[in-house]
Structure formats: structure tokens, C-alpha cells
Short mmCIF file of C-alpha atoms in Angstrom, two decimals:
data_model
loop_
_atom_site.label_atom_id
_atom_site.label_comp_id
_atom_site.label_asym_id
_atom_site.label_seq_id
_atom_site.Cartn_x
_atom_site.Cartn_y
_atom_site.Cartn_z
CA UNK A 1 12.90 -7.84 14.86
CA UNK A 2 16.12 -9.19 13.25
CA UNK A 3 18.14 -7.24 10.77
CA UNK A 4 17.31 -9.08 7.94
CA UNK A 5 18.52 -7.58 4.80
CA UNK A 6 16.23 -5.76 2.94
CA UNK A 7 14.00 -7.74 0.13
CA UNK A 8 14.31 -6.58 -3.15
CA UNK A 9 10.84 -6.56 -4.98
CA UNK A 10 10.83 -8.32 -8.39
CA UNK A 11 10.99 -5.48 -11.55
CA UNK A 12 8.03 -5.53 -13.63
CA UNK A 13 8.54 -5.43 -17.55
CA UNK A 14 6.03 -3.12 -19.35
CA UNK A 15 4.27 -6.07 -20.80
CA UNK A 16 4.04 -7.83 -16.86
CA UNK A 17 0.38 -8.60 -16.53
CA UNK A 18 -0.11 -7.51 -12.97
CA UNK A 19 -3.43 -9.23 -12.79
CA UNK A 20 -4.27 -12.21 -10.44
CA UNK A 21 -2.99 -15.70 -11.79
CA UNK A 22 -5.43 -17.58 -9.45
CA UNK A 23 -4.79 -20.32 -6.75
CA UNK A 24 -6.64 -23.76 -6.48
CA UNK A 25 -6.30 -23.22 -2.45
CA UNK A 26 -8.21 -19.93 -2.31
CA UNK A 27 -5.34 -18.09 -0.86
CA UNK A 28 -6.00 -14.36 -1.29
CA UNK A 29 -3.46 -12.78 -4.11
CA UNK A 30 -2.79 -9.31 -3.47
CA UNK A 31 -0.21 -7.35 -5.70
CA UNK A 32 2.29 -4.42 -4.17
CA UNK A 33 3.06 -1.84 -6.87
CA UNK A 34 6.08 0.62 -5.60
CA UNK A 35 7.12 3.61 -7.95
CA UNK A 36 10.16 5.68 -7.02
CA UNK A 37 10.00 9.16 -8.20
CA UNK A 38 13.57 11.30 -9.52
CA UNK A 39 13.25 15.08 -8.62
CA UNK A 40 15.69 15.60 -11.32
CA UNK A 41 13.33 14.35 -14.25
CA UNK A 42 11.41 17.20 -15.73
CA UNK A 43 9.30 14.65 -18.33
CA UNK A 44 7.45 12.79 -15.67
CA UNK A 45 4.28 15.49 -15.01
CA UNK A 46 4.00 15.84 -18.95
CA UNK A 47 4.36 12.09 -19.15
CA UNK A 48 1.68 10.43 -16.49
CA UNK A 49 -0.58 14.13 -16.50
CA UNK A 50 -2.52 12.22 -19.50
CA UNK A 51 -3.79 9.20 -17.33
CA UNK A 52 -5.39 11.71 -14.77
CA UNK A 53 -8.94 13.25 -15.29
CA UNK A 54 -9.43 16.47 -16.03
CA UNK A 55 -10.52 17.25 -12.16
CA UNK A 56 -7.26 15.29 -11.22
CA UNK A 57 -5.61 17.68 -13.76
CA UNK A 58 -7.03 20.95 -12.65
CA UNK A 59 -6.10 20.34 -9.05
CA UNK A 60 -2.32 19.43 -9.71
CA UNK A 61 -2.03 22.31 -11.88
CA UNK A 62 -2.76 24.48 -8.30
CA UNK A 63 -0.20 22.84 -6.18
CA UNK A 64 2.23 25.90 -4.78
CA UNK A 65 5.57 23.25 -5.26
CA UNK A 66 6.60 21.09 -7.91
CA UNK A 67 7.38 18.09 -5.53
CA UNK A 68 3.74 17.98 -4.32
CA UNK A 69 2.90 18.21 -7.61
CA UNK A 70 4.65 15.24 -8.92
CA UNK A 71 3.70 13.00 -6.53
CA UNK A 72 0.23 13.97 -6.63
CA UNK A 73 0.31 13.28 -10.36
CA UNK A 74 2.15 9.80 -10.26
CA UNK A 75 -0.04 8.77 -7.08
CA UNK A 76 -2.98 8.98 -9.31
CA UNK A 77 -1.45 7.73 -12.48
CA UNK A 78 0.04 4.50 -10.88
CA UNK A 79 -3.26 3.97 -9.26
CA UNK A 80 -5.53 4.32 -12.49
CA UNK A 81 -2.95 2.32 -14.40
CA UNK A 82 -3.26 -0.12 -12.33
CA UNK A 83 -6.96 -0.35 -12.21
CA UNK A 84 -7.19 0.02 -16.12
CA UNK A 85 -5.37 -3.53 -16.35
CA UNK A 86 -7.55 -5.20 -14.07
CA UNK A 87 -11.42 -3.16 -15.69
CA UNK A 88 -9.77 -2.66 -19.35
CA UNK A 89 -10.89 0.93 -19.18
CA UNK A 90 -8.77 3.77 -20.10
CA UNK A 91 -6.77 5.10 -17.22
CA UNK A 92 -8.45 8.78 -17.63
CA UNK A 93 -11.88 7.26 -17.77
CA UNK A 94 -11.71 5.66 -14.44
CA UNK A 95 -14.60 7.05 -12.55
CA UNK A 96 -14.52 6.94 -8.32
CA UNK A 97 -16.76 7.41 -5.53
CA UNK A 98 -16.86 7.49 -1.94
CA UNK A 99 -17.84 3.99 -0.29
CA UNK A 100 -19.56 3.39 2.68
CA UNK A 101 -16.49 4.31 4.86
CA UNK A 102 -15.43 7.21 2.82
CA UNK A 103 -12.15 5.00 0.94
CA UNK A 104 -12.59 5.52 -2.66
CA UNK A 105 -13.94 2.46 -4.81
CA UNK A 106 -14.79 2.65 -8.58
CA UNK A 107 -17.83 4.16 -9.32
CA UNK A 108 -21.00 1.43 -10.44
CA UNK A 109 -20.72 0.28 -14.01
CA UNK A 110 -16.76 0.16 -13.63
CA UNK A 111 -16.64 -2.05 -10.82
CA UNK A 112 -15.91 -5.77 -11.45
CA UNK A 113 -18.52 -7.43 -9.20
CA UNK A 114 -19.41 -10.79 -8.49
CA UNK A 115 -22.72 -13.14 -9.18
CA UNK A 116 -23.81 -12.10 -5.72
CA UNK A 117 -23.21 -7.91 -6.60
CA UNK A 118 -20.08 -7.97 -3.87
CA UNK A 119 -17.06 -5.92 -5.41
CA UNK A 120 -14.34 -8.29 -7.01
CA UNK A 121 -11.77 -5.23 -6.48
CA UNK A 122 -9.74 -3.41 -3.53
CA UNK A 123 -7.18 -1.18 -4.00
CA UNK A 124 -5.46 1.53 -1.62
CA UNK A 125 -2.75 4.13 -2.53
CA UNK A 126 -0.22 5.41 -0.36
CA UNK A 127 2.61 8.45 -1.17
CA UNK A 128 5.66 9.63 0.42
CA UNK A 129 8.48 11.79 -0.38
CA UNK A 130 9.71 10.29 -3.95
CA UNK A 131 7.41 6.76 -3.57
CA UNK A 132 4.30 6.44 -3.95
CA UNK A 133 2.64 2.57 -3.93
CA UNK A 134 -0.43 0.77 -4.47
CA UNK A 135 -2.22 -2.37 -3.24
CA UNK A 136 -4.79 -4.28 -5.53
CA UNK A 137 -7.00 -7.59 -5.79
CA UNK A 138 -9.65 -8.57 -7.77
CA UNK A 139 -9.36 -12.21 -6.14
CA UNK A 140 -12.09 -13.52 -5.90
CA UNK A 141 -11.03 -14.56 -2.88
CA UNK A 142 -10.84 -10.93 -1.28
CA UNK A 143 -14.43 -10.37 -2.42
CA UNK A 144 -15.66 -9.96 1.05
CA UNK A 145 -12.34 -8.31 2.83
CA UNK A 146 -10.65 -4.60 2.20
CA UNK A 147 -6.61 -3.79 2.30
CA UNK A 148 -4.66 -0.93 3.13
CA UNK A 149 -1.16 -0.17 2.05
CA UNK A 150 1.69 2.41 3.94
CA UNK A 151 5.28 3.10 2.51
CA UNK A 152 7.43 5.87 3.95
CA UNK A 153 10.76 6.55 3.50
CA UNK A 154 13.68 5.05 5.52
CA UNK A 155 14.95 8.47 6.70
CA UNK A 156 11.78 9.87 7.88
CA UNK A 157 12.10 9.92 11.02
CA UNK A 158 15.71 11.01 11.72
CA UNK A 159 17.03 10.21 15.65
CA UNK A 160 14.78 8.15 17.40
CA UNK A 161 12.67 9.74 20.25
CA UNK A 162 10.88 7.53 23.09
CA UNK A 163 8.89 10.64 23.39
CA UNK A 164 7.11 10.16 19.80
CA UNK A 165 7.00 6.57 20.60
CA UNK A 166 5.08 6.53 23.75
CA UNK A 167 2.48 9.17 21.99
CA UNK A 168 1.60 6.89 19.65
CA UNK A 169 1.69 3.38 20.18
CA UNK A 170 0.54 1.17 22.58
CA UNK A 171 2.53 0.86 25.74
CA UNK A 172 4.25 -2.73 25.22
CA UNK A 173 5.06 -1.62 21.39
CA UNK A 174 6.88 0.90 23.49
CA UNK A 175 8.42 -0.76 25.87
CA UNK A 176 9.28 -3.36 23.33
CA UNK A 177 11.14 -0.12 21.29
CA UNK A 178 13.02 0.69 24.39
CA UNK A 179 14.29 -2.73 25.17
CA UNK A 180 16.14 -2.56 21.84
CA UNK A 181 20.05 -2.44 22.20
CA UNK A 182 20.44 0.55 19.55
CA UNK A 183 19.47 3.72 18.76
CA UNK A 184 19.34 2.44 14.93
CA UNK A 185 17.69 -0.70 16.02
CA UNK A 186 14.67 1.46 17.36
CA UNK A 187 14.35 3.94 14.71
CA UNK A 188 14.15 0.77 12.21
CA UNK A 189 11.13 -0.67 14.32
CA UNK A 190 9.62 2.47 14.96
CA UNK A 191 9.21 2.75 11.35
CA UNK A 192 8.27 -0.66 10.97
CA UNK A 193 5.76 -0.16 13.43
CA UNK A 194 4.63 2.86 11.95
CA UNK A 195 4.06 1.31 8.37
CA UNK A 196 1.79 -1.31 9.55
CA UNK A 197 0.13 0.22 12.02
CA UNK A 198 -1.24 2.79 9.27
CA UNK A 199 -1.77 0.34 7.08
CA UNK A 200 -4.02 -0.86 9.40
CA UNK A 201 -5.78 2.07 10.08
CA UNK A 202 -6.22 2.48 6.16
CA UNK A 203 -7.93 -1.00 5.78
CA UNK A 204 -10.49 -0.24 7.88
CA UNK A 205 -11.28 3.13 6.49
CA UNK A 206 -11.16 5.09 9.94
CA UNK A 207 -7.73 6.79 9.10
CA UNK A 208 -7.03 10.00 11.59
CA UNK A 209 -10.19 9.22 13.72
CA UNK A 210 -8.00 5.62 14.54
CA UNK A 211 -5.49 5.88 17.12
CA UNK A 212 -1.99 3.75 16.41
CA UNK A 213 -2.12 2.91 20.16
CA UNK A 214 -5.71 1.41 20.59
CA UNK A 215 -4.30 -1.55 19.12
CA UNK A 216 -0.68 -3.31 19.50
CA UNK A 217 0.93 -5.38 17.05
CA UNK A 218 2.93 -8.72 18.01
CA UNK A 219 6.49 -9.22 16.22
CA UNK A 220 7.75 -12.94 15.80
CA UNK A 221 10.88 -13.95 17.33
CA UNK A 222 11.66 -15.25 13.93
CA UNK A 223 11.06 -12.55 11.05
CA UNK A 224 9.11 -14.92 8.42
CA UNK A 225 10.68 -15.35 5.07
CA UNK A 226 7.84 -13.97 3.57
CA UNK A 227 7.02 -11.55 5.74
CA UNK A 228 3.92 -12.17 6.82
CA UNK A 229 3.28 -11.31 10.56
CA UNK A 230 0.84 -12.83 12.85
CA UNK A 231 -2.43 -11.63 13.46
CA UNK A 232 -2.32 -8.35 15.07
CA UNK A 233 -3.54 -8.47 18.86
CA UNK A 234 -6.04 -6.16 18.52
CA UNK A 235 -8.22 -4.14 21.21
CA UNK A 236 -9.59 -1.93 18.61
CA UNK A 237 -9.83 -2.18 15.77
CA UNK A 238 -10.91 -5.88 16.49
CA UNK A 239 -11.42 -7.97 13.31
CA UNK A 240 -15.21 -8.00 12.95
CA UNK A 241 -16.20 -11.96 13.60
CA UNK A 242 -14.89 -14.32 10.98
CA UNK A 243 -12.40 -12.32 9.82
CA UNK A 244 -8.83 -11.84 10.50
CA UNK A 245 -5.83 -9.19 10.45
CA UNK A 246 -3.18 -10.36 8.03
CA UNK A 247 0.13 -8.04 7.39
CA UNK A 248 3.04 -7.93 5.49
CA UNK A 249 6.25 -5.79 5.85
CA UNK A 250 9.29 -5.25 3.65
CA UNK A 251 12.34 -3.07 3.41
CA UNK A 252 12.95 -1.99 -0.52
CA UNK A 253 16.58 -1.26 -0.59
CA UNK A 254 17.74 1.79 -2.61
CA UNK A 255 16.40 2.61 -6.60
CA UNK A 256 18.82 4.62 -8.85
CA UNK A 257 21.03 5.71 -5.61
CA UNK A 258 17.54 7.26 -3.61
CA UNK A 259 16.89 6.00 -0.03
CA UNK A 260 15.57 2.86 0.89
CA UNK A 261 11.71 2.86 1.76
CA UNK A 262 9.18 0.58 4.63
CA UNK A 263 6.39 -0.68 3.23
CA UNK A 264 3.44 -2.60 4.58
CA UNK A 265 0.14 -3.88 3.59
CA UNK A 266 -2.86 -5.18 5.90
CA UNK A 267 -5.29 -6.89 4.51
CA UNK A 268 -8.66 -8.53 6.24
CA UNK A 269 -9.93 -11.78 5.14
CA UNK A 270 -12.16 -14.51 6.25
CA UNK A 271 -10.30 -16.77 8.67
CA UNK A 272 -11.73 -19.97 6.66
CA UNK A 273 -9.12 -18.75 4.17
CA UNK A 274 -5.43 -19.25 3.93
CA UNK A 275 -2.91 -16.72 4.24
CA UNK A 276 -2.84 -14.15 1.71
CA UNK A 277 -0.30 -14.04 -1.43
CA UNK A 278 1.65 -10.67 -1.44
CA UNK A 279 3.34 -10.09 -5.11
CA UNK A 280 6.02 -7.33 -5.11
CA UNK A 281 6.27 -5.49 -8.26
CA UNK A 282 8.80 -2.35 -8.69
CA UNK A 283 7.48 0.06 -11.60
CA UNK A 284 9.04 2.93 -12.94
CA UNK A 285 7.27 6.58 -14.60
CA UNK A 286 8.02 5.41 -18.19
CA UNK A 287 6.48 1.99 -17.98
CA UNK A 288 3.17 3.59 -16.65
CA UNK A 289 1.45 4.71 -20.45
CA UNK A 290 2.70 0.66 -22.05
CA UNK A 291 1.11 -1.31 -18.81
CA UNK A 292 -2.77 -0.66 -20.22
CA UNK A 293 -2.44 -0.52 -24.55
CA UNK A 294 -5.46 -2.05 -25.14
CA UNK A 295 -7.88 -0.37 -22.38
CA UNK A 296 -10.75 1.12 -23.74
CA UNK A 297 -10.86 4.72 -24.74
#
């Protein structure tokens, strides 16, 4: 992969609608929220705690450290914000249930659904130290496909090791990771790798039961503007027939001096359709509460 500067995502204003604009081609539309999270402000559990549920509430209130806390409680406030601007229902009145793969989906009678009674919505949340980020479409167009979204942090991973490498992904990925000339170089597309790969994995609803090296990603020689990859080469999880793998992969560059973060999103859609919109949004804690003033109570 080239070093190609990392993209920085568009900011979102707290009166940004992020809700599909619609596309005469068909092309899916699927929008990226990324929050970063400062350890040094003390108003952000007392400010998003009100968009949980009471269950959501009750179980934060038991976590041992404050960090785990916090991210537990934005992870769940940017994900019902977001889904109150797409249903119009209050953030803390978001209902969810298990779906037939175990991923959460809103429960029946919140659930946008189409003529034909398939869901009109996908989401998936992801969390890491001081980020948390969410993926969303009620497209139309993703009707009949699901999406998984992965952001860690830039540092995670420290020195590279082949040894972690080889454990977990396939063995050209690996070979590909050696080849590189540097150690940085390596650690950059291990955690590039990493990203999608679990994106992936969260897509298709298998998550730990999935192993990153059943299935090997191919890297352009070009990185695309966009930074949309080609379909994955998959052994398993093949796409199920007429449907494809489509993934996206950016480097956010630092917020308010923190680290820089890796971020993916995988999405699975019909292969009559064309390639998938990605819309980058970067939110912050205080924007959360304006994003959804007239969802119902």
C-alpha cells in the first residue's frame, strides 16, 4: 500500500442531516460517523448518559474504570443518535433485539421496512481506546445487504511482530507484510489489514467464531482515491451468490492533539449494484443531544 496521507473526514455541524440524500444510479450510500473521546473531560458521562436506556444506564454505572465507562456510554449514545435521525424516535426509546445472526437490529415497530417487510436500516458500532464509530444506511439500496465497521487506534499495536502476523492472517497477507521494506511500513498494513479484516467478520455476524486467515484480502497497486478496495478474494467467508464484498479504508489523522485512528467498513451488496457511497462524518460529545431535536419522546 502507498503512504498516502491520511484523509481527513468532513466535520459535521449539529444541524448536518446525516440521512441518505439518494442517488438516481442506485449506488448504495452508507455514512461513517467517528467520535473521538478526551479523558480529560469530566461532562461527557453526565452529558450523553441521557440518550442511553435505563438498562444501558444501570450497566455503565457497574464498570470498575472510568475509561470503560465512557466509552461504553458514548458507543451507545453515538449509535442511538444516530438511529433517532434516521426513525425520529427519541434516542432513549430506541428499542433492540437480537437478529437472526445475533448483530443487534431495532426491535419491530421501530424498524423502517420496506413494501416487501425487508429492513430499510443497517448499522454496526465499533469502539476503541478514545474512538468509538458507527456505520448506517437506510438506502434503499442496502435493503437486502448488512455492513460492518472496525476503527482502532494507530498505536495499537506498538513494534511490529511477524509472529502475530502469521497467527492471524492468511499466509500471502503475510508474506505480503514481510516483503515490506520497513518496520513502520508493516505495522501500518498490519493495522490496515486488521481493520478490514474485522470489519469483515462483523458484516457477516460470525465475529470470534470467524478466523482473519480463512479469507485474504487483495491490496491494489494503486491505493484508490476513494478508498474503495477490490472485492476481497475470499475462501470463507465467500459472498453468498449475487452478492459481493465491498470495503473501504481510511486513516483519520489526529483530533485535538490525540492519535490518529484506522478505520474500515465492509459492506455486502448485490453485484447488479454499483459501488457503494461511503460519507465520512467527524462528530464530537457536545453535538450528540442537537443532532435529533425533534425525535419523538
Amino acid at each position: 500500500m502507498p503512504n498516502s496521507p491520511p484523509r481527513e473526514p468532513r466535520a459535521m455541524s449539529p444541524t448536518d442531516d446525516p440521512a441518505p440524500t439518494g442517488h438516481p444510479d442506485g449506488a448504495p450510500e452508507v455514512d461513517l460517523l467517528v467520535m473521538t473521546l478526551d479523558a480529560a473531560d469530566p461532562e461527557i458521562n453526565t452529558r450523553l448518559a441521557p440518550l442511553l436506556d435505563d438498562e444501558e444506564r444501570a450497566r455503565a454505572a457497574r464498570f470498575h474504570f472510568d475509561r470503560d465507562r465512557r466509552t461504553y456510554i458514548a458507543a451507545h449514545a453515538l449509535v442511538r443518535s444516530v438511529l433517532a435521525v434516521r426513525t425520529g424516535i427519541a434516542p432513549a426509546r430506541l428499542r433492540f433485539t437480537a437478529g437472526a445472526r445475533g448483530k443487534p437490529e431495532l426491535a419491530a415497530g421501530q424498524m423502517p421496512v420496506l413494501a416487501d417487510g425487508r429492513p430499510a436500516l443497517r448499522f454496526n458500532l465499533s469502539h476503541t481506546r478514545e474512538a468509538v464509530a458507527v456505520a448506517v444506511s437506510t438506502d434503499p439500496a442496502c435493503a437486502a445487504v448488512d455492513l460492518g465497521v472496525d476503527i482502532e487506534a494507530a498505536d495499537r499495536l506498538g513494534d511490529y511482530d511477524a509472529r502475530i502476523a502469521r497467527s492471524f492472517f492468511a499466509e500471502d497477507e503475510a508474506a505480503a507484510l514481510e516483503a515490506l521494506p520497513t518496520a513502520a511500513e508493516r505495522a501500518r498494513r498490519f493495522l490496515t489489514l486488521w481493520t478490514l479484516k474485522e470489519a469483515v467478520i462483523k458484516t457477516t455476524g460470525q465475529g470470534l467464531s470467524q478466523k482473519l486467515s480463512g479469507f485474504s484480502i487483495r491490496f491494489p497497486a494503486a491505493w484508490p482515491a476513494d478508498g474503495l478496495l477490490p472485492d476481497i478474494e475470499a475462501r470463507d467467508p465467500a459472498p453468498p451468490p449475487g452478492l459481493a464484498w465491498h470495503l473501504t479504508h481510511q486513516e483519520l489523522p489526529p483530533a485535538d492533539g490525540r492519535g490518529g485512528l484506522h478505520l474500515a467498513g465492509a459492506l455486502l451488496a448485490p453485484v447488479r449494484q454499483p459501488r457503494p457511497r461511503w460519507r465520512l462524518h467527524r462528530v464530537t460529545p457536545a453535538m450528540l443531544p442537537r443532532l435529533h431535536p425533534q425525535a419523538a419522546g
